[in-house]
C-alpha cells in the first residue's frame, strides 16, 4: 500500500506542475534559452502556442515537450512549423483540438480536458 500511495502522490504532483502550463505565458517563459528566435517558424511564441515547453538537455538544446501529451521533439529546423510537427507526431493530442484559448475555457471544459489528458496515459 505504501508504494501505491507514493506513486499516486508522485502522479498528482506531476499533474499539478503541468497544469500551470495551460497558461501560454508559463509555456513561453520556458523558452528563454531557445536557439531559434528570429526569421524562422519555430520561434518561442509559436512553440508555446503549439503547446510546447522547452526542456533542453546538455547535448540537445532544442528539445521541446508538449505539456499536454508529453510528446518530445528535437532536431528542430528554422522552417519547422511547431503546430504541424506536433500534429504529425501526436495525432491524438487534445491540446491541438482546442478551438479557443485555454484562458477562455469554462471550468467544466477545463476539467473535461484534464480528464481527457490523464486518460491518454492509461
Short mmCIF file of N, CA and C in Angstrom, two decimals:
data_model
loop_
_atom_site.label_atom_id
_atom_site.label_comp_id
_atom_site.label_asym_id
_atom_site.label_seq_id
_atom_site.Cartn_x
_atom_site.Cartn_y
_atom_site.Cartn_z
N UNK A 1 0.82 -1.20 0.00
CA UNK A 1 0.00 0.00 0.00
C UNK A 1 0.86 1.25 0.00
N UNK A 2 1.99 1.19 0.63
CA UNK A 2 2.88 2.35 0.70
C UNK A 2 3.38 2.75 -0.69
N UNK A 3 3.75 1.76 -1.50
CA UNK A 3 4.25 2.03 -2.84
C UNK A 3 3.17 2.68 -3.69
N UNK A 4 1.96 2.16 -3.62
CA UNK A 4 0.86 2.73 -4.38
C UNK A 4 0.61 4.17 -3.97
N UNK A 5 0.64 4.46 -2.68
CA UNK A 5 0.44 5.83 -2.22
C UNK A 5 1.53 6.76 -2.73
N UNK A 6 2.77 6.29 -2.73
CA UNK A 6 3.87 7.10 -3.25
C UNK A 6 3.69 7.36 -4.74
N UNK A 7 3.27 6.35 -5.48
CA UNK A 7 3.06 6.50 -6.91
C UNK A 7 1.93 7.48 -7.18
N UNK A 8 0.84 7.37 -6.44
CA UNK A 8 -0.29 8.29 -6.60
C UNK A 8 0.15 9.71 -6.27
N UNK A 9 0.89 9.85 -5.19
CA UNK A 9 1.37 11.17 -4.77
C UNK A 9 2.27 11.79 -5.84
N UNK A 10 3.17 10.99 -6.41
CA UNK A 10 4.07 11.48 -7.45
C UNK A 10 3.28 11.88 -8.70
N UNK A 11 2.28 11.08 -9.05
CA UNK A 11 1.45 11.39 -10.21
C UNK A 11 0.69 12.69 -10.00
N UNK A 12 0.11 12.87 -8.83
CA UNK A 12 -0.63 14.10 -8.53
C UNK A 12 0.29 15.31 -8.60
N UNK A 13 1.48 15.18 -8.04
CA UNK A 13 2.44 16.29 -8.05
C UNK A 13 2.83 16.65 -9.49
N UNK A 14 3.07 15.65 -10.30
CA UNK A 14 3.42 15.88 -11.70
C UNK A 14 2.28 16.58 -12.44
N UNK A 15 1.07 16.09 -12.25
CA UNK A 15 -0.09 16.69 -12.91
C UNK A 15 -0.29 18.13 -12.48
N UNK A 16 -0.07 18.43 -11.21
CA UNK A 16 -0.24 19.79 -10.73
C UNK A 16 0.79 20.72 -11.36
N UNK A 17 2.02 20.26 -11.51
CA UNK A 17 3.04 21.13 -12.12
C UNK A 17 2.74 21.36 -13.60
N UNK A 18 2.26 20.34 -14.29
CA UNK A 18 1.93 20.52 -15.70
C UNK A 18 0.67 21.36 -15.89
N UNK A 19 -0.21 21.38 -14.90
CA UNK A 19 -1.43 22.17 -15.00
C UNK A 19 -1.12 23.65 -15.19
N UNK A 20 -0.03 24.14 -14.61
CA UNK A 20 0.34 25.54 -14.78
C UNK A 20 0.70 25.85 -16.23
N UNK A 21 1.01 24.83 -17.00
CA UNK A 21 1.40 25.03 -18.39
C UNK A 21 0.21 25.22 -19.33
N UNK A 22 -1.00 25.15 -18.80
CA UNK A 22 -2.15 25.53 -19.62
C UNK A 22 -2.03 27.00 -20.00
N UNK A 23 -1.34 27.77 -19.18
CA UNK A 23 -1.17 29.20 -19.42
C UNK A 23 -0.06 29.44 -20.44
N UNK A 24 -0.40 30.14 -21.52
CA UNK A 24 0.56 30.41 -22.60
C UNK A 24 1.83 31.06 -22.07
N UNK A 25 1.70 32.06 -21.20
CA UNK A 25 2.88 32.77 -20.70
C UNK A 25 3.83 31.84 -19.96
N UNK A 26 3.29 30.91 -19.19
CA UNK A 26 4.15 29.96 -18.48
C UNK A 26 4.92 29.08 -19.46
N UNK A 27 4.25 28.67 -20.55
CA UNK A 27 4.95 27.88 -21.57
C UNK A 27 6.01 28.74 -22.27
N UNK A 28 5.62 29.94 -22.65
CA UNK A 28 6.53 30.85 -23.34
C UNK A 28 7.78 31.12 -22.51
N UNK A 29 7.60 31.32 -21.23
CA UNK A 29 8.73 31.63 -20.35
C UNK A 29 9.79 30.53 -20.29
N UNK A 30 9.42 29.30 -20.63
CA UNK A 30 10.40 28.21 -20.61
C UNK A 30 11.38 28.30 -21.78
N UNK A 31 11.09 29.15 -22.76
CA UNK A 31 11.91 29.25 -23.96
C UNK A 31 12.96 30.36 -23.89
N UNK A 32 13.36 30.76 -22.71
CA UNK A 32 14.34 31.85 -22.54
C UNK A 32 15.65 31.56 -23.28
N UNK A 33 16.07 30.31 -23.32
CA UNK A 33 17.33 29.94 -23.98
C UNK A 33 17.12 29.17 -25.28
N UNK A 34 15.97 29.33 -25.89
CA UNK A 34 15.64 28.63 -27.13
C UNK A 34 16.56 29.12 -28.25
N UNK A 35 17.14 28.19 -29.04
CA UNK A 35 18.11 28.60 -30.06
C UNK A 35 17.51 29.28 -31.30
N UNK A 36 16.19 29.19 -31.51
CA UNK A 36 15.57 29.79 -32.69
C UNK A 36 14.68 30.95 -32.26
N UNK A 37 15.09 32.17 -32.61
CA UNK A 37 14.30 33.31 -32.15
C UNK A 37 13.84 34.24 -33.27
N UNK A 38 14.56 34.30 -34.37
CA UNK A 38 14.20 35.23 -35.44
C UNK A 38 14.27 34.55 -36.80
N UNK A 39 13.48 35.08 -37.73
CA UNK A 39 13.48 34.61 -39.12
C UNK A 39 13.27 33.11 -39.24
N UNK A 40 12.34 32.59 -38.45
CA UNK A 40 12.03 31.16 -38.52
C UNK A 40 10.60 30.94 -38.04
N UNK A 41 10.11 29.74 -38.29
CA UNK A 41 8.75 29.40 -37.86
C UNK A 41 8.69 28.91 -36.43
N UNK A 42 9.78 28.33 -35.95
CA UNK A 42 9.75 27.73 -34.61
C UNK A 42 10.27 28.71 -33.54
N UNK A 43 9.69 29.90 -33.53
CA UNK A 43 10.03 30.90 -32.52
C UNK A 43 9.45 30.48 -31.17
N UNK A 44 9.92 31.05 -30.09
CA UNK A 44 9.33 30.74 -28.78
C UNK A 44 7.81 30.97 -28.75
N UNK A 45 7.35 32.03 -29.41
CA UNK A 45 5.91 32.31 -29.45
C UNK A 45 5.15 31.16 -30.09
N UNK A 46 5.61 30.72 -31.26
CA UNK A 46 4.92 29.65 -31.97
C UNK A 46 5.03 28.32 -31.25
N UNK A 47 6.17 28.08 -30.63
CA UNK A 47 6.34 26.84 -29.88
C UNK A 47 5.35 26.79 -28.72
N UNK A 48 5.25 27.88 -27.98
CA UNK A 48 4.33 27.93 -26.83
C UNK A 48 2.88 27.83 -27.29
N UNK A 49 2.54 28.48 -28.41
CA UNK A 49 1.17 28.40 -28.93
C UNK A 49 0.80 26.97 -29.31
N UNK A 50 1.79 26.19 -29.74
CA UNK A 50 1.55 24.80 -30.13
C UNK A 50 1.55 23.84 -28.94
N UNK A 51 1.69 24.39 -27.72
CA UNK A 51 1.61 23.57 -26.52
C UNK A 51 2.95 23.10 -25.96
N UNK A 52 4.03 23.53 -26.57
CA UNK A 52 5.35 23.05 -26.15
C UNK A 52 5.93 23.85 -24.99
N UNK A 53 6.75 23.15 -24.22
CA UNK A 53 7.62 23.78 -23.24
C UNK A 53 9.04 23.37 -23.60
N UNK A 54 9.98 24.22 -23.29
CA UNK A 54 11.38 23.95 -23.62
C UNK A 54 12.00 23.15 -22.49
N UNK A 55 12.55 21.98 -22.82
CA UNK A 55 13.19 21.13 -21.81
C UNK A 55 14.51 20.62 -22.37
N UNK A 56 15.49 21.51 -22.49
CA UNK A 56 16.76 21.14 -23.11
C UNK A 56 17.60 20.21 -22.24
N UNK A 57 18.49 19.51 -22.91
CA UNK A 57 19.49 18.72 -22.21
C UNK A 57 20.86 19.30 -22.58
N UNK A 58 21.88 18.82 -21.95
CA UNK A 58 23.23 19.32 -22.23
C UNK A 58 23.61 19.10 -23.69
N UNK A 59 23.21 17.96 -24.25
CA UNK A 59 23.56 17.63 -25.63
C UNK A 59 22.51 18.03 -26.66
N UNK A 60 21.31 18.30 -26.21
CA UNK A 60 20.21 18.65 -27.12
C UNK A 60 19.54 19.94 -26.64
N UNK A 61 20.01 21.09 -27.11
CA UNK A 61 19.45 22.36 -26.63
C UNK A 61 18.07 22.70 -27.20
N UNK A 62 17.61 21.90 -28.18
CA UNK A 62 16.34 22.23 -28.81
C UNK A 62 15.23 21.22 -28.52
N UNK A 63 15.29 20.54 -27.41
CA UNK A 63 14.23 19.59 -27.04
C UNK A 63 13.03 20.38 -26.54
N UNK A 64 11.88 20.05 -27.09
CA UNK A 64 10.62 20.65 -26.65
C UNK A 64 9.64 19.52 -26.37
N UNK A 65 8.81 19.72 -25.36
CA UNK A 65 7.86 18.70 -24.93
C UNK A 65 6.48 19.33 -24.84
N UNK A 66 5.48 18.64 -25.37
CA UNK A 66 4.11 19.13 -25.21
C UNK A 66 3.69 18.89 -23.76
N UNK A 67 3.22 19.93 -23.12
CA UNK A 67 2.80 19.80 -21.72
C UNK A 67 1.58 18.90 -21.60
N UNK A 68 0.82 18.75 -22.66
CA UNK A 68 -0.44 18.02 -22.62
C UNK A 68 -0.25 16.53 -22.88
N UNK A 69 0.39 16.19 -24.00
CA UNK A 69 0.55 14.77 -24.37
C UNK A 69 1.94 14.24 -24.03
N UNK A 70 2.84 15.11 -23.60
CA UNK A 70 4.21 14.78 -23.21
C UNK A 70 5.08 14.29 -24.38
N UNK A 71 4.66 14.55 -25.61
CA UNK A 71 5.45 14.19 -26.78
C UNK A 71 6.67 15.11 -26.85
N UNK A 72 7.86 14.51 -26.91
CA UNK A 72 9.10 15.27 -27.02
C UNK A 72 9.56 15.29 -28.47
N UNK A 73 9.99 16.46 -28.92
CA UNK A 73 10.54 16.60 -30.27
C UNK A 73 11.87 17.34 -30.17
N UNK A 74 12.80 16.94 -31.01
CA UNK A 74 14.12 17.58 -31.05
C UNK A 74 14.57 17.65 -32.49
N UNK A 75 15.70 18.28 -32.73
CA UNK A 75 16.21 18.39 -34.09
C UNK A 75 15.44 19.40 -34.92
N UNK A 76 14.99 20.46 -34.28
CA UNK A 76 14.20 21.48 -34.97
C UNK A 76 15.04 22.18 -36.03
N UNK A 77 14.38 22.52 -37.13
CA UNK A 77 14.97 23.31 -38.21
C UNK A 77 14.20 24.62 -38.28
N UNK A 78 14.83 25.70 -38.75
CA UNK A 78 14.15 27.00 -38.77
C UNK A 78 12.80 27.01 -39.49
N UNK A 79 12.64 26.18 -40.52
CA UNK A 79 11.38 26.17 -41.27
C UNK A 79 10.33 25.22 -40.70
N UNK A 80 10.62 24.55 -39.60
CA UNK A 80 9.64 23.64 -38.99
C UNK A 80 8.53 24.44 -38.32
N UNK A 81 7.30 24.11 -38.68
CA UNK A 81 6.13 24.75 -38.05
C UNK A 81 5.76 23.91 -36.83
N UNK A 82 5.83 24.47 -35.63
CA UNK A 82 5.58 23.69 -34.41
C UNK A 82 4.23 22.98 -34.38
N UNK A 83 3.18 23.65 -34.82
CA UNK A 83 1.85 23.04 -34.79
C UNK A 83 1.77 21.86 -35.77
N UNK A 84 2.35 22.03 -36.94
CA UNK A 84 2.34 20.96 -37.95
C UNK A 84 3.16 19.77 -37.47
N UNK A 85 4.35 20.03 -36.97
CA UNK A 85 5.20 18.94 -36.48
C UNK A 85 4.55 18.22 -35.30
N UNK A 86 3.92 18.97 -34.43
CA UNK A 86 3.24 18.39 -33.27
C UNK A 86 2.10 17.48 -33.73
N UNK A 87 1.28 17.99 -34.65
CA UNK A 87 0.12 17.20 -35.09
C UNK A 87 0.53 15.96 -35.88
N UNK A 88 1.65 16.01 -36.58
CA UNK A 88 2.13 14.83 -37.31
C UNK A 88 2.58 13.72 -36.37
N UNK A 89 3.13 14.10 -35.24
CA UNK A 89 3.74 13.13 -34.34
C UNK A 89 2.89 12.77 -33.13
N UNK A 90 1.81 13.50 -32.94
CA UNK A 90 0.91 13.21 -31.82
C UNK A 90 -0.52 13.51 -32.26
N UNK A 91 -1.05 12.61 -33.07
CA UNK A 91 -2.35 12.85 -33.71
C UNK A 91 -3.51 12.95 -32.74
N UNK A 92 -3.38 12.40 -31.55
CA UNK A 92 -4.48 12.42 -30.58
C UNK A 92 -4.30 13.44 -29.46
N UNK A 93 -3.41 14.39 -29.63
CA UNK A 93 -3.19 15.38 -28.57
C UNK A 93 -4.42 16.28 -28.46
N UNK A 94 -5.05 16.25 -27.30
CA UNK A 94 -6.24 17.06 -27.07
C UNK A 94 -5.99 18.55 -27.12
N UNK A 95 -4.79 18.97 -26.79
CA UNK A 95 -4.47 20.40 -26.83
C UNK A 95 -4.61 20.95 -28.25
N UNK A 96 -4.20 20.15 -29.23
CA UNK A 96 -4.26 20.60 -30.62
C UNK A 96 -5.69 20.71 -31.13
N UNK A 97 -6.62 20.02 -30.48
CA UNK A 97 -8.02 20.07 -30.93
C UNK A 97 -8.80 21.24 -30.35
N UNK A 98 -8.18 22.01 -29.48
CA UNK A 98 -8.88 23.15 -28.88
C UNK A 98 -9.23 24.18 -29.95
N UNK A 99 -10.44 24.72 -29.84
CA UNK A 99 -10.87 25.75 -30.79
C UNK A 99 -10.83 27.14 -30.18
N UNK A 100 -10.41 27.22 -28.92
CA UNK A 100 -10.26 28.52 -28.27
C UNK A 100 -9.11 28.46 -27.29
N UNK A 101 -8.68 29.62 -26.86
CA UNK A 101 -7.57 29.71 -25.92
C UNK A 101 -7.94 29.05 -24.60
N UNK A 102 -6.95 28.50 -23.92
CA UNK A 102 -7.22 27.82 -22.65
C UNK A 102 -7.75 28.79 -21.59
N UNK A 103 -7.41 30.07 -21.67
CA UNK A 103 -7.95 31.01 -20.69
C UNK A 103 -9.40 31.39 -20.97
N UNK A 104 -9.94 30.95 -22.11
CA UNK A 104 -11.35 31.16 -22.42
C UNK A 104 -12.22 29.96 -22.05
N UNK A 105 -11.59 28.86 -21.62
CA UNK A 105 -12.34 27.65 -21.27
C UNK A 105 -13.10 27.84 -19.96
N UNK A 106 -14.29 27.28 -19.92
CA UNK A 106 -15.04 27.26 -18.66
C UNK A 106 -14.39 26.23 -17.74
N UNK A 107 -14.75 26.28 -16.49
CA UNK A 107 -14.20 25.30 -15.54
C UNK A 107 -14.58 23.88 -15.98
N UNK A 108 -15.81 23.70 -16.44
CA UNK A 108 -16.25 22.38 -16.89
C UNK A 108 -15.42 21.91 -18.09
N UNK A 109 -15.18 22.80 -19.05
CA UNK A 109 -14.38 22.43 -20.22
C UNK A 109 -12.95 22.09 -19.82
N UNK A 110 -12.41 22.86 -18.90
CA UNK A 110 -11.04 22.61 -18.44
C UNK A 110 -10.94 21.27 -17.73
N UNK A 111 -11.92 20.95 -16.90
CA UNK A 111 -11.91 19.66 -16.20
C UNK A 111 -12.06 18.50 -17.18
N UNK A 112 -12.93 18.65 -18.17
CA UNK A 112 -13.08 17.60 -19.19
C UNK A 112 -11.78 17.40 -19.96
N UNK A 113 -11.13 18.50 -20.28
CA UNK A 113 -9.86 18.44 -21.00
C UNK A 113 -8.80 17.74 -20.15
N UNK A 114 -8.77 18.05 -18.87
CA UNK A 114 -7.79 17.44 -17.98
C UNK A 114 -8.05 15.93 -17.84
N UNK A 115 -9.31 15.53 -17.76
CA UNK A 115 -9.65 14.11 -17.70
C UNK A 115 -9.20 13.42 -18.99
N UNK A 116 -9.44 14.06 -20.13
CA UNK A 116 -9.00 13.52 -21.42
C UNK A 116 -7.48 13.36 -21.43
N UNK A 117 -6.78 14.35 -20.92
CA UNK A 117 -5.31 14.31 -20.88
C UNK A 117 -4.82 13.15 -20.04
N UNK A 118 -5.41 12.96 -18.89
CA UNK A 118 -5.00 11.87 -17.99
C UNK A 118 -5.27 10.52 -18.64
N UNK A 119 -6.40 10.39 -19.33
CA UNK A 119 -6.75 9.11 -19.97
C UNK A 119 -5.76 8.73 -21.07
N UNK A 120 -5.09 9.70 -21.67
CA UNK A 120 -4.15 9.37 -22.74
C UNK A 120 -2.94 8.61 -22.24
N UNK A 121 -2.71 8.60 -20.93
CA UNK A 121 -1.55 7.92 -20.37
C UNK A 121 -1.88 6.54 -19.83
N UNK A 122 -3.14 6.14 -19.90
CA UNK A 122 -3.54 4.83 -19.35
C UNK A 122 -4.20 3.98 -20.40
#
